[in-house]
Coordinates of C-alpha atoms in Angstrom, one line a residue:
P10 CA -5.0 17.5 -25.2
G11 CA -2.5 19.8 -24.1
S12 CA -2.6 21.0 -20.6
R13 CA -4.1 19.6 -17.5
P14 CA -7.1 20.6 -15.9
N15 CA -6.4 22.7 -13.3
V16 CA -6.1 21.6 -10.0
V17 CA -3.9 21.6 -6.8
V18 CA -0.6 19.7 -7.9
D19 CA 0.1 16.9 -5.4
S20 CA 3.0 14.6 -4.9
Y21 CA 0.3 11.2 -4.4
T22 CA 0.3 10.0 -8.2
I23 CA 1.7 10.6 -11.5
H24 CA 1.0 13.9 -13.1
G25 CA 1.9 14.1 -16.9
V26 CA 0.7 12.2 -20.0
V27 CA -0.1 8.5 -20.3
V28 CA 0.1 7.2 -23.9
M29 CA -1.9 4.1 -24.8
K30 CA 0.2 2.7 -28.2
D31 CA -1.2 0.6 -30.6
D32 CA -0.5 -2.9 -29.0
E33 CA -2.4 -1.5 -25.6
K34 CA 0.8 -0.7 -23.4
L35 CA 1.0 2.7 -21.7
E36 CA 3.4 4.8 -22.2
I37 CA 3.7 7.3 -19.1
F38 CA 5.7 10.9 -19.2
E39 CA 5.8 12.3 -15.9
D40 CA 6.5 15.8 -15.5
G41 CA 10.1 17.1 -15.8
D42 CA 11.1 13.6 -17.5
V43 CA 10.1 14.8 -21.3
K44 CA 14.0 16.1 -22.1
D45 CA 13.5 16.3 -26.5
N46 CA 9.8 16.0 -28.2
E47 CA 9.0 12.1 -28.2
K48 CA 6.7 10.7 -31.1
I49 CA 4.3 7.7 -30.7
A50 CA 2.6 6.8 -33.9
K51 CA -1.1 5.1 -34.0
A52 CA -1.8 5.5 -30.3
L53 CA -5.6 4.4 -29.4
F54 CA -5.3 7.2 -26.9
A55 CA -3.5 10.5 -25.7
A56 CA -4.1 12.1 -22.2
A57 CA -3.1 14.7 -20.1
S58 CA -3.7 13.6 -16.3
D59 CA -3.4 14.0 -12.7
R60 CA -4.4 12.8 -9.5
Y61 CA -8.4 13.0 -10.3
Y62 CA -8.3 14.4 -13.7
T63 CA -8.1 13.7 -17.0
T64 CA -8.0 15.5 -20.4
L65 CA -7.8 12.7 -23.7
F66 CA -8.3 12.2 -26.9
Y67 CA -9.1 8.4 -28.3
G68 CA -9.6 6.9 -31.4
Q69 CA -7.5 4.3 -34.0
G70 CA -4.0 5.6 -35.2
L71 CA -3.0 8.8 -33.3
D72 CA -0.1 10.1 -34.1
T73 CA 0.8 12.1 -31.0
T74 CA 3.9 14.4 -29.9
V75 CA 4.6 14.7 -25.9
T76 CA 7.1 17.9 -25.1
D77 CA 7.7 19.3 -21.8
S78 CA 6.8 23.1 -21.1
D79 CA 8.5 24.4 -17.9
K80 CA 8.8 20.7 -16.7
I81 CA 4.9 20.4 -17.6
S82 CA 4.6 17.5 -19.9
Q83 CA 2.1 18.4 -22.5
V84 CA 0.7 15.9 -25.4
F85 CA -0.8 16.9 -28.9
I86 CA -2.0 15.4 -32.1
R87 CA -0.5 15.4 -35.2
S88 CA -2.1 15.2 -38.8
N89 CA -1.0 16.6 -42.4
G90 CA -5.0 16.4 -43.2
E91 CA -8.3 16.2 -41.9
F92 CA -9.0 14.1 -39.6
S93 CA -11.9 13.0 -36.7
V94 CA -11.4 12.4 -33.1
A95 CA -13.3 12.0 -29.9
G96 CA -12.3 13.5 -26.7
Y97 CA -13.2 13.4 -22.9
I98 CA -12.4 16.0 -20.1
G99 CA -13.3 15.1 -16.9
P100 CA -12.5 12.7 -13.7
K101 CA -10.6 10.0 -13.9
D102 CA -14.4 8.1 -13.0
Y103 CA -14.0 4.2 -13.2
E104 CA -17.9 3.6 -14.3
I105 CA -17.5 6.3 -16.7
L106 CA -14.6 5.8 -18.2
N107 CA -15.9 1.9 -19.1
S108 CA -18.9 2.9 -20.6
I109 CA -17.2 5.5 -23.0
D110 CA -14.5 2.8 -23.9
P111 CA -12.9 0.0 -21.5
K112 CA -9.3 0.8 -22.5
L113 CA -9.7 4.4 -21.2
T114 CA -9.6 3.0 -17.9
K115 CA -6.3 2.3 -18.2
V116 CA -5.7 6.2 -17.7
I117 CA -6.2 5.3 -14.0
E118 CA -2.6 4.5 -13.1
Y119 CA -1.6 3.7 -9.6
G120 CA 2.7 3.1 -10.2
W121 CA 4.5 0.0 -9.9
F122 CA 1.7 -1.5 -8.5
T123 CA -1.0 -1.4 -10.9
F124 CA -1.2 -4.9 -11.6
I125 CA -2.4 -5.5 -7.7
A126 CA -4.4 -2.4 -7.2
R127 CA -6.2 -2.4 -10.4
P128 CA -8.3 -5.6 -9.6
M129 CA -8.0 -4.4 -5.8
F130 CA -10.2 -1.4 -6.8
N131 CA -12.7 -3.6 -9.3
F132 CA -13.3 -5.8 -6.2
L133 CA -13.8 -2.6 -3.9
N134 CA -16.0 -0.7 -6.7
W135 CA -18.0 -4.0 -6.0
L136 CA -18.4 -4.3 -2.7
H137 CA -20.1 -0.8 -3.0
G138 CA -22.5 -1.8 -5.3
Y139 CA -23.6 -4.0 -2.2
I140 CA -23.0 -1.5 0.6
G141 CA -23.7 1.5 -1.2
N142 CA -21.1 3.5 1.2
W143 CA -17.2 4.1 1.0
G144 CA -16.7 3.8 4.2
W145 CA -18.3 0.6 4.9
S146 CA -16.5 -0.9 1.8
I147 CA -13.1 0.1 2.7
V148 CA -13.8 -1.8 6.2
V149 CA -14.9 -4.7 4.4
L150 CA -11.9 -4.8 2.2
T151 CA -9.4 -4.1 4.7
L152 CA -10.9 -7.3 6.6
I153 CA -11.1 -9.9 3.5
I154 CA -7.3 -8.6 2.9
R155 CA -6.8 -9.1 6.7
L156 CA -7.7 -13.2 5.7
I157 CA -6.5 -13.9 2.9
L158 CA -3.0 -12.5 3.9
F159 CA -3.7 -14.1 7.7
P160 CA -1.2 -17.3 6.9
L161 CA 1.0 -15.1 6.0
S162 CA 0.8 -12.9 9.6
Y163 CA 0.4 -16.0 11.4
K164 CA 3.8 -17.8 10.1
G165 CA 5.6 -14.4 10.4
M166 CA 4.5 -13.7 14.2
L167 CA 5.0 -17.3 14.9
S168 CA 8.8 -17.2 14.0
M169 CA 9.0 -13.9 16.3
N170 CA 7.5 -15.3 19.2
K171 CA 10.4 -18.0 19.1
L172 CA 12.9 -15.7 18.3
K173 CA 11.7 -13.6 21.2
E174 CA 12.1 -16.9 23.7
L175 CA 15.8 -16.7 22.3
T176 CA 16.5 -13.1 22.7
P177 CA 18.3 -13.5 26.2
K178 CA 20.5 -16.5 24.8
M179 CA 21.3 -14.3 21.7
K180 CA 22.4 -11.3 24.1
E181 CA 24.7 -13.4 25.8
L182 CA 26.5 -14.6 23.0
Q183 CA 26.9 -11.2 21.5
E184 CA 28.6 -10.2 25.0
K185 CA 30.8 -13.2 24.6
Y186 CA 31.6 -12.9 21.3
K187 CA 31.4 -9.1 20.5
D188 CA 35.2 -9.3 19.5
D189 CA 34.5 -12.1 17.3
K190 CA 32.2 -12.0 14.7
Q191 CA 32.9 -14.8 12.6
K192 CA 32.3 -16.7 16.3
L193 CA 29.1 -15.0 17.2
Q194 CA 27.7 -16.0 13.5
M195 CA 28.5 -19.4 14.1
H196 CA 26.6 -20.0 17.4
M197 CA 23.4 -18.1 16.7
M198 CA 23.7 -19.9 13.9
D199 CA 23.8 -22.6 16.0
L200 CA 21.4 -21.5 18.6
Y201 CA 18.6 -20.9 15.8
K202 CA 18.9 -24.7 14.6
K203 CA 18.8 -26.3 17.7
N204 CA 15.7 -24.4 18.8
G205 CA 14.0 -24.8 15.3
A206 CA 14.1 -20.7 14.7
N207 CA 14.5 -18.5 11.6
P208 CA 15.7 -15.1 11.6
M209 CA 14.3 -14.4 8.2
G210 CA 11.0 -16.3 9.2
G211 CA 9.5 -12.8 10.6
C212 CA 10.7 -10.5 7.2
L213 CA 9.6 -13.0 4.8
P214 CA 6.0 -13.2 5.1
I215 CA 6.3 -9.2 6.2
L216 CA 8.0 -8.2 2.8
L217 CA 5.2 -10.7 1.2
Q218 CA 2.6 -8.1 2.4
I219 CA 4.4 -5.0 1.2
P220 CA 3.2 -5.1 -2.6
V221 CA -0.6 -5.2 -1.4
F222 CA 0.1 -2.6 1.1
F223 CA 1.3 -0.3 -1.4
A224 CA -1.6 -1.4 -3.7
I225 CA -4.1 -0.4 -1.3
Y226 CA -2.5 2.8 -0.3
R227 CA -2.4 3.7 -4.2
V228 CA -6.2 3.0 -4.5
L229 CA -7.3 4.9 -1.8
L230 CA -4.8 8.1 -2.3
N231 CA -6.2 8.2 -6.5
A232 CA -10.1 7.1 -6.2
I233 CA -11.8 10.0 -7.5
E234 CA -14.8 7.8 -6.3
L235 CA -14.2 8.8 -2.4
K236 CA -14.6 12.3 -3.3
G237 CA -17.2 13.9 -1.2
A238 CA -17.9 10.4 -0.2
E239 CA -19.4 10.2 3.3
W240 CA -18.4 7.1 6.1
A241 CA -20.1 7.7 9.1
L242 CA -20.6 10.5 12.0
W243 CA -17.8 13.3 11.4
I244 CA -16.5 11.8 7.9
H245 CA -18.5 13.4 5.4
D246 CA -15.7 13.1 2.6
L247 CA -13.3 10.3 2.3
S248 CA -10.7 12.1 0.1
L249 CA -10.3 15.0 2.7
K250 CA -8.4 14.7 6.3
D251 CA -10.4 14.0 9.1
P252 CA -11.3 17.7 10.2
Y253 CA -10.8 16.2 14.1
Y254 CA -8.0 14.3 13.7
I255 CA -10.2 11.4 15.3
L256 CA -8.9 8.4 13.4
P257 CA -5.4 9.3 12.8
I258 CA -5.1 9.4 16.4
T259 CA -7.2 6.3 17.0
M260 CA -4.5 4.6 14.5
G261 CA -1.4 5.7 16.6
I262 CA -2.7 4.4 19.9
L263 CA -3.6 1.3 18.0
M264 CA 0.2 1.4 16.5
F265 CA 1.1 1.8 19.7
L266 CA -1.1 -1.1 21.6
Q267 CA 0.4 -3.5 18.8
Q268 CA 4.0 -2.7 19.2
K269 CA 3.3 -3.8 23.4
I270 CA 1.9 -6.9 22.3
T271 CA 4.1 -8.0 19.4
P272 CA 7.3 -9.8 20.0
T273 CA 10.4 -8.4 19.4
T274 CA 14.0 -9.5 19.0
F275 CA 16.0 -6.4 19.4
T276 CA 19.2 -6.5 20.8
D277 CA 20.3 -2.9 20.3
P278 CA 19.0 -0.3 22.8
M279 CA 19.1 2.6 20.1
Q280 CA 16.4 0.6 17.4
E281 CA 14.3 -0.2 20.4
K282 CA 13.8 3.5 20.7
V283 CA 13.6 4.2 17.5
M284 CA 10.7 1.8 17.1
K285 CA 8.9 3.2 20.2
F286 CA 9.0 6.3 18.2
L287 CA 7.2 5.2 15.2
P288 CA 3.2 5.6 16.5
L289 CA 3.9 9.1 16.7
I290 CA 5.9 9.5 13.7
F291 CA 2.6 7.7 11.7
T292 CA 0.1 9.8 13.2
V293 CA 2.4 13.2 12.8
F294 CA 2.1 11.6 8.6
F295 CA -1.5 11.0 8.7
L296 CA -2.9 13.9 9.9
A297 CA -3.2 15.4 6.8
F298 CA -3.6 11.7 5.1
P299 CA -7.5 11.4 3.3
A300 CA -9.4 9.8 5.6
G301 CA -10.2 6.7 3.7
L302 CA -6.6 5.6 3.8
T303 CA -6.4 6.4 7.7
L304 CA -9.6 4.7 8.1
Y305 CA -7.8 1.4 6.3
W306 CA -4.8 1.8 8.3
T307 CA -6.9 2.3 11.6
I308 CA -9.1 -1.4 10.8
N309 CA -5.8 -2.8 9.9
N310 CA -4.4 -1.9 13.0
T311 CA -7.7 -3.4 14.7
A312 CA -7.2 -6.5 12.9
S313 CA -3.6 -6.8 13.8
I314 CA -4.1 -6.3 17.5
I315 CA -6.7 -9.1 17.7
Q316 CA -4.6 -11.9 15.4
Q317 CA -1.5 -10.9 17.5
Y318 CA -3.7 -11.3 20.4
V319 CA -4.8 -14.7 19.5
I320 CA -1.5 -15.9 18.3
N321 CA 0.3 -14.7 21.8
R322 CA -2.4 -17.6 23.4
M323 CA -1.7 -19.9 21.3
F324 CA 2.0 -19.7 21.7
E325 CA 1.3 -19.4 25.3
K326 CA -0.7 -22.4 25.4
H327 CA 1.4 -24.6 23.2
K328 CA 4.6 -23.5 25.6
R329 CA 2.0 -24.8 28.7
L330 CA 1.3 -27.9 27.2
A331 CA 4.8 -28.7 26.1
A332 CA 6.3 -27.8 29.7
E333 CA 3.5 -30.3 30.9
K334 CA 4.6 -33.4 28.7
H335 CA 8.1 -32.7 29.7
N336 CA 7.3 -32.8 33.5
E337 CA 5.2 -36.3 32.6
N338 CA 8.4 -37.6 31.0
R339 CA 10.5 -36.7 33.8
S340 CA 8.6 -38.3 36.5

């Protein structure tokens, strides 16, 4: 295949060479990573690839050599005699590649979270088959993901509500034992234990969701199916930034509102100030991001606000009922 198609280089995905070995495992050589000539025997396909396009050869038993040329990875097919090989030059479109050979879809690579991203894209593609609009398919996918992750989100939000109630007592302990870290830690753990709170309870559910968010991030950034795909009104290409910045600004406002209704346990004023600037920072970043990705985050933030509002109401109701029961027992 040699060089890749001439397109603008970006930092959103793998740029380099992808080779499928005879055991169907992938060997990936990103630009600048090839030190010496790398030889792979009996490859099933060898591809030069970037964000949207690929140039590849496929067949049985391809002897390949990957080289470096000015920090650009290139791949060549070796042979001592005559041989025949099939090739493809074009977009990394799942349907096209799958129709040629299902193995070729592996050239669509999503990085570390490919094992989550690939089935996620397949599901998005399936939704599009019914809905017929990639934008609305993203909206539906986002809502389904939120529903699946709701039990984790619920546990995290509930834990944060409990910790918020303890914040005044936590500050008192920090002030009282500011010169004795060991005693502070001991009394803090006692406080958590007496009130059934877990300081890691809000973090663990969020950490478990991170692979999912990274996977959808890679899917929406790299899906050529979104190139030229309309959503509604002013969004005529989900692979390009919002021309009027309506979605990223809306997303930033929603992040700000989400912060307002989400319980926090900050005891460090500086940390609290930094968090307040996050909506602005995210808004600036997303101004240049593809509209498809910004649409996902906007819908995701909307769903998060609704979930947080419902959980806050449930928590307040639980507190009120507990207080009433306590008063009844006292009387």
